[in-house]
Amino acid sequence: MRLWETVDGRPRWHTPSSFVDQDQKRQRQFPHGNLNCGLAHGIPGPLAVLSLASLAGVAAGPAMQDTIDSMAAWLESHRADDAWGLNWPNVIAIVANGRGYALRDEASPTHNAWCYGSPGVANALRLAGKALGVDRYGDVAEDALRAIVRRPPVERGIVAPTFCHGLAGLMHIFVRFAQSAHGQEFADEAQRIFCEIEDMFEPDSLLGFRTFEFRGQRVDQPGLLDGAPGVALAFLAAATSVEPSWDRLFLLS
């Protein structure tokens, strides 16, 4: 579990400034790198992988359980809550001080999607709680989902119907929580998002659902992450009681 070790005052899993972005402005914003909090690119991903491995019976000794616990505790303590409740930032900046490096305390919450934000983080914490048998992490995960229910759709920061950073991914995570926690409130929210996506169907478009790209340009995208196939699979999962297996690609099962 060397990924979780700290070297020269910074965790091994930090993103160096040169890897942050090709945009020099972003590199200047994070001259010492940052810690990524998104499921798609940050520490929730390894947390979900280790948790799923543990649930599948992969035994790597106490170090594996300790690492899962440490990752989950770190995410729990590095939130960026808003007026509606639990939330997380995209990244947390690493700053230099006289003794080495530290984390910048202030961080703004990000959008509520699978790739970044509380839905993906919450699902990683849900899996960690199951793997460790620790109810607290599952409770935090469910509280994060309830905060999304309270948060007005316009404040969630997602407009595309697709999976990665759109409504289909958010809906599917609510479906998964409804199946895991047997929460009617989660099932009800999944149904509401389903109707929102359904209203975005464009019968005259090439694939029915378009993603939103640079400057709001609407694009027919055939890929699973950002295209109509992801919407179709999420719809199928929401419409049947059979739990899907395809979402293991997204570290959700």
CSV table of C-alpha atoms in Angstrom, one decimal:
chain,number,residue,atom,x,y,z
A,1,MET,CA,0.0,0.0,0.0
A,2,ARG,CA,2.9,2.3,-0.8
A,3,LEU,CA,0.5,4.6,-2.7
A,4,TRP,CA,-0.6,6.0,0.7
A,5,GLU,CA,2.9,6.7,2.0
A,6,THR,CA,4.2,10.2,2.4
A,7,VAL,CA,7.5,11.1,0.7
A,8,ASP,CA,9.3,14.5,1.3
A,9,GLY,CA,6.2,15.8,2.9
A,10,ARG,CA,3.8,14.9,0.1
A,11,PRO,CA,1.6,11.8,-0.4
A,12,ARG,CA,2.8,9.5,-3.2
A,13,TRP,CA,-0.7,9.9,-4.8
A,14,HIS,CA,-0.4,13.6,-5.2
A,15,THR,CA,-0.5,15.1,-8.7
A,16,PRO,CA,2.7,17.1,-9.5
A,17,SER,CA,2.4,20.5,-10.9
A,18,SER,CA,3.7,19.4,-14.3
A,19,PHE,CA,0.9,16.8,-14.5
A,20,VAL,CA,-1.9,19.1,-13.3
A,21,ASP,CA,-2.8,20.5,-16.8
A,22,GLN,CA,-1.0,21.6,-19.9
A,23,ASP,CA,-2.5,25.0,-19.2
A,24,GLN,CA,0.3,27.1,-17.6
A,25,LYS,CA,-2.3,29.1,-15.6
A,26,ARG,CA,-3.4,25.9,-13.9
A,27,GLN,CA,0.2,24.9,-13.2
A,28,ARG,CA,0.8,28.3,-11.6
A,29,GLN,CA,-2.3,27.8,-9.5
A,30,PHE,CA,-0.8,24.6,-8.1
A,31,PRO,CA,2.9,25.1,-8.1
A,32,HIS,CA,3.4,22.3,-5.6
A,33,GLY,CA,0.8,20.0,-7.0
A,34,ASN,CA,-2.6,19.0,-5.6
A,35,LEU,CA,-4.6,16.1,-4.1
A,36,ASN,CA,-7.4,15.0,-6.4
A,37,CYS,CA,-10.7,14.1,-4.7
A,38,GLY,CA,-12.6,12.8,-7.8
A,39,LEU,CA,-13.5,9.2,-8.3
A,40,ALA,CA,-12.4,9.3,-11.9
A,41,HIS,CA,-8.9,10.8,-11.3
A,42,GLY,CA,-8.3,10.9,-7.5
A,43,ILE,CA,-8.0,8.9,-4.4
A,44,PRO,CA,-11.7,7.7,-4.3
A,45,GLY,CA,-10.8,5.4,-7.2
A,46,PRO,CA,-8.1,3.4,-5.4
A,47,LEU,CA,-10.3,3.4,-2.3
A,48,ALA,CA,-13.1,1.8,-4.4
A,49,VAL,CA,-10.7,-0.7,-6.0
A,50,LEU,CA,-9.3,-1.8,-2.7
A,51,SER,CA,-12.8,-2.0,-1.1
A,52,LEU,CA,-14.2,-4.1,-4.0
A,53,ALA,CA,-11.1,-6.4,-3.9
A,54,SER,CA,-11.7,-6.9,-0.2
A,55,LEU,CA,-15.4,-7.6,-0.7
A,56,ALA,CA,-14.4,-10.2,-3.4
A,57,GLY,CA,-12.2,-12.0,-0.9
A,58,VAL,CA,-8.8,-10.7,-1.9
A,59,ALA,CA,-6.7,-10.8,1.2
A,60,ALA,CA,-3.6,-8.7,1.5
A,61,GLY,CA,-3.3,-8.7,5.3
A,62,PRO,CA,-4.0,-5.9,7.8
A,63,ALA,CA,-2.2,-3.3,5.7
A,64,MET,CA,-5.0,-3.5,3.1
A,65,GLN,CA,-7.7,-2.9,5.7
A,66,ASP,CA,-5.7,-0.1,7.3
A,67,THR,CA,-5.2,1.6,4.0
A,68,ILE,CA,-8.9,1.4,3.2
A,69,ASP,CA,-9.7,2.9,6.6
A,70,SER,CA,-7.0,5.7,6.2
A,71,MET,CA,-8.3,6.7,2.7
A,72,ALA,CA,-11.9,6.7,3.8
A,73,ALA,CA,-11.0,8.8,6.9
A,74,TRP,CA,-9.0,11.2,4.8
A,75,LEU,CA,-12.0,11.8,2.5
A,76,GLU,CA,-14.3,12.1,5.4
A,77,SER,CA,-12.2,14.9,6.9
A,78,HIS,CA,-11.4,16.8,3.7
A,79,ARG,CA,-14.9,17.9,2.7
A,80,ALA,CA,-16.1,21.2,1.3
A,81,ASP,CA,-19.7,21.3,2.6
A,82,ASP,CA,-22.2,23.8,1.3
A,83,ALA,CA,-25.6,25.1,2.4
A,84,TRP,CA,-27.3,21.8,1.7
A,85,GLY,CA,-24.8,19.5,3.5
A,86,LEU,CA,-21.9,17.2,2.7
A,87,ASN,CA,-19.9,18.0,-0.4
A,88,TRP,CA,-16.3,17.6,-1.8
A,89,PRO,CA,-13.9,19.7,-3.9
A,90,ASN,CA,-12.3,18.8,-7.1
A,91,VAL,CA,-8.8,19.0,-5.7
A,92,ILE,CA,-7.0,20.3,-2.6
A,93,ALA,CA,-3.9,22.4,-3.2
A,94,ILE,CA,-0.5,21.5,-1.7
A,95,VAL,CA,1.3,24.6,-0.4
A,96,ALA,CA,4.8,25.1,0.8
A,97,ASN,CA,5.6,26.3,4.3
A,98,GLY,CA,8.7,26.7,6.4
A,99,ARG,CA,8.6,23.1,7.4
A,100,GLY,CA,7.9,21.5,4.1
A,101,TYR,CA,4.4,21.1,2.7
A,102,ALA,CA,0.8,21.4,3.9
A,103,LEU,CA,-2.7,21.4,2.5
A,104,ARG,CA,-4.5,24.5,1.7
A,105,ASP,CA,-7.6,24.6,4.0
A,106,GLU,CA,-10.0,26.5,1.8
A,107,ALA,CA,-11.5,24.5,-1.1
A,108,SER,CA,-14.8,25.0,-3.0
A,109,PRO,CA,-17.3,22.3,-3.6
A,110,THR,CA,-17.6,21.0,-7.1
A,111,HIS,CA,-20.4,19.6,-9.3
A,112,ASN,CA,-22.4,16.5,-8.3
A,113,ALA,CA,-21.3,13.8,-10.7
A,114,TRP,CA,-19.8,10.4,-11.0
A,115,CYS,CA,-16.4,11.6,-12.0
A,116,TYR,CA,-16.0,14.5,-9.5
A,117,GLY,CA,-18.1,15.5,-6.5
A,118,SER,CA,-20.1,13.9,-3.7
A,119,PRO,CA,-21.9,11.1,-5.7
A,120,GLY,CA,-18.7,9.3,-6.7
A,121,VAL,CA,-17.0,10.0,-3.4
A,122,ALA,CA,-20.0,8.8,-1.5
A,123,ASN,CA,-20.1,5.5,-3.4
A,124,ALA,CA,-16.4,4.9,-2.6
A,125,LEU,CA,-17.2,5.5,1.1
A,126,ARG,CA,-20.2,3.2,0.9
A,127,LEU,CA,-18.0,0.4,-0.5
A,128,ALA,CA,-15.3,1.1,2.2
A,129,GLY,CA,-17.9,0.8,4.9
A,130,LYS,CA,-19.0,-2.5,3.6
A,131,ALA,CA,-15.5,-3.8,3.2
A,132,LEU,CA,-14.5,-2.8,6.7
A,133,GLY,CA,-17.8,-3.4,8.5
A,134,VAL,CA,-17.7,0.2,9.6
A,135,ASP,CA,-21.2,1.8,9.7
A,136,ARG,CA,-19.8,5.3,10.0
A,137,TYR,CA,-18.6,5.4,6.4
A,138,GLY,CA,-21.9,4.2,5.1
A,139,ASP,CA,-23.7,6.8,7.2
A,140,VAL,CA,-21.5,9.6,5.8
A,141,ALA,CA,-22.1,8.3,2.2
A,142,GLU,CA,-25.9,8.3,2.7
A,143,ASP,CA,-25.8,11.7,4.3
A,144,ALA,CA,-23.9,13.0,1.2
A,145,LEU,CA,-26.7,11.6,-1.1
A,146,ARG,CA,-29.4,13.2,1.1
A,147,ALA,CA,-27.6,16.5,0.7
A,148,ILE,CA,-27.8,16.1,-3.1
A,149,VAL,CA,-31.6,15.5,-2.7
A,150,ARG,CA,-31.9,18.8,-0.8
A,151,ARG,CA,-29.6,20.6,-3.2
A,152,PRO,CA,-31.6,22.3,-6.0
A,153,PRO,CA,-30.8,20.8,-9.5
A,154,VAL,CA,-29.5,24.2,-10.7
A,155,GLU,CA,-26.9,24.1,-7.9
A,156,ARG,CA,-25.6,20.6,-8.7
A,157,GLY,CA,-23.5,21.8,-11.6
A,158,ILE,CA,-24.5,19.2,-14.2
A,159,VAL,CA,-26.5,19.7,-17.4
A,160,ALA,CA,-25.6,16.9,-19.8
A,161,PRO,CA,-27.7,13.7,-19.8
A,162,THR,CA,-24.6,11.4,-20.0
A,163,PHE,CA,-22.8,9.3,-17.5
A,164,CYS,CA,-19.4,10.7,-16.6
A,165,HIS,CA,-20.2,14.2,-15.6
A,166,GLY,CA,-23.9,14.2,-16.3
A,167,LEU,CA,-27.3,13.1,-15.1
A,168,ALA,CA,-27.2,9.4,-16.0
A,169,GLY,CA,-24.2,8.8,-13.7
A,170,LEU,CA,-25.9,10.7,-10.9
A,171,MET,CA,-29.1,8.7,-11.4
A,172,HIS,CA,-27.3,5.4,-11.4
A,173,ILE,CA,-25.6,6.1,-8.1
A,174,PHE,CA,-28.9,6.9,-6.6
A,175,VAL,CA,-30.2,3.5,-8.0
A,176,ARG,CA,-27.2,1.8,-6.4
A,177,PHE,CA,-27.8,3.4,-3.0
A,178,ALA,CA,-31.5,2.5,-3.2
A,179,GLN,CA,-30.5,-1.1,-3.8
A,180,SER,CA,-27.8,-1.1,-1.1
A,181,ALA,CA,-29.6,0.9,1.6
A,182,HIS,CA,-33.1,0.1,0.6
A,183,GLY,CA,-33.9,3.9,0.9
A,184,GLN,CA,-37.1,5.0,-0.7
A,185,GLU,CA,-35.8,8.6,-0.8
A,186,PHE,CA,-32.9,7.4,-3.0
A,187,ALA,CA,-35.3,5.5,-5.3
A,188,ASP,CA,-37.6,8.6,-5.5
A,189,GLU,CA,-34.7,10.8,-6.5
A,190,ALA,CA,-33.5,8.3,-9.1
A,191,GLN,CA,-37.0,8.4,-10.6
A,192,ARG,CA,-37.0,12.2,-10.7
A,193,ILE,CA,-33.7,12.3,-12.4
A,194,PHE,CA,-34.9,9.7,-14.9
A,195,CYS,CA,-37.7,12.0,-15.9
A,196,GLU,CA,-35.3,14.9,-16.2
A,197,ILE,CA,-33.1,12.9,-18.6
A,198,GLU,CA,-36.1,11.6,-20.5
A,199,ASP,CA,-37.2,15.2,-21.2
A,200,MET,CA,-33.8,15.7,-22.8
A,201,PHE,CA,-34.3,13.1,-25.5
A,202,GLU,CA,-33.8,14.5,-29.0
A,203,PRO,CA,-35.5,12.2,-31.5
A,204,ASP,CA,-34.1,14.0,-34.5
A,205,SER,CA,-30.5,13.7,-33.3
A,206,LEU,CA,-28.2,10.9,-34.4
A,207,LEU,CA,-28.2,9.0,-31.1
A,208,GLY,CA,-31.0,10.5,-29.2
A,209,PHE,CA,-29.0,12.0,-26.3
A,210,ARG,CA,-26.2,14.5,-26.8
A,211,THR,CA,-23.4,15.4,-24.5
A,212,PHE,CA,-22.3,19.0,-23.8
A,213,GLU,CA,-18.7,19.8,-24.7
A,214,PHE,CA,-16.6,23.0,-25.0
A,215,ARG,CA,-18.7,26.2,-24.6
A,216,GLY,CA,-21.9,24.2,-24.4
A,217,GLN,CA,-21.6,22.6,-27.9
A,218,ARG,CA,-23.9,19.7,-28.1
A,219,VAL,CA,-22.4,16.6,-29.6
A,220,ASP,CA,-23.6,13.1,-30.6
A,221,GLN,CA,-21.1,10.9,-28.8
A,222,PRO,CA,-21.1,7.1,-29.3
A,223,GLY,CA,-18.8,6.4,-26.3
A,224,LEU,CA,-19.9,4.9,-23.0
A,225,LEU,CA,-18.5,7.6,-20.7
A,226,ASP,CA,-19.9,10.7,-22.5
A,227,GLY,CA,-22.4,9.3,-25.0
A,228,ALA,CA,-25.8,7.8,-25.5
A,229,PRO,CA,-24.8,4.2,-24.6
A,230,GLY,CA,-24.1,5.3,-21.0
A,231,VAL,CA,-27.6,6.8,-20.8
A,232,ALA,CA,-29.2,3.6,-22.2
A,233,LEU,CA,-27.4,1.4,-19.7
A,234,ALA,CA,-28.4,3.6,-16.8
A,235,PHE,CA,-32.0,3.6,-18.0
A,236,LEU,CA,-31.9,-0.2,-18.2
A,237,ALA,CA,-30.5,-0.6,-14.7
A,238,ALA,CA,-33.2,1.8,-13.3
A,239,ALA,CA,-36.0,-0.1,-15.1
A,240,THR,CA,-35.3,-3.6,-13.7
A,241,SER,CA,-34.7,-5.2,-10.3
A,242,VAL,CA,-31.7,-7.1,-11.8
A,243,GLU,CA,-28.5,-5.6,-10.4
A,244,PRO,CA,-26.1,-4.7,-13.3
A,245,SER,CA,-22.5,-5.9,-13.6
A,246,TRP,CA,-21.4,-3.5,-16.3
A,247,ASP,CA,-21.0,-0.7,-13.8
A,248,ARG,CA,-17.9,-2.4,-12.3
A,249,LEU,CA,-16.2,-0.4,-15.1
A,250,PHE,CA,-17.1,2.7,-13.1
A,251,LEU,CA,-16.1,1.2,-9.7
A,252,LEU,CA,-19.7,1.0,-8.6
A,253,SER,CA,-20.0,-2.7,-8.1
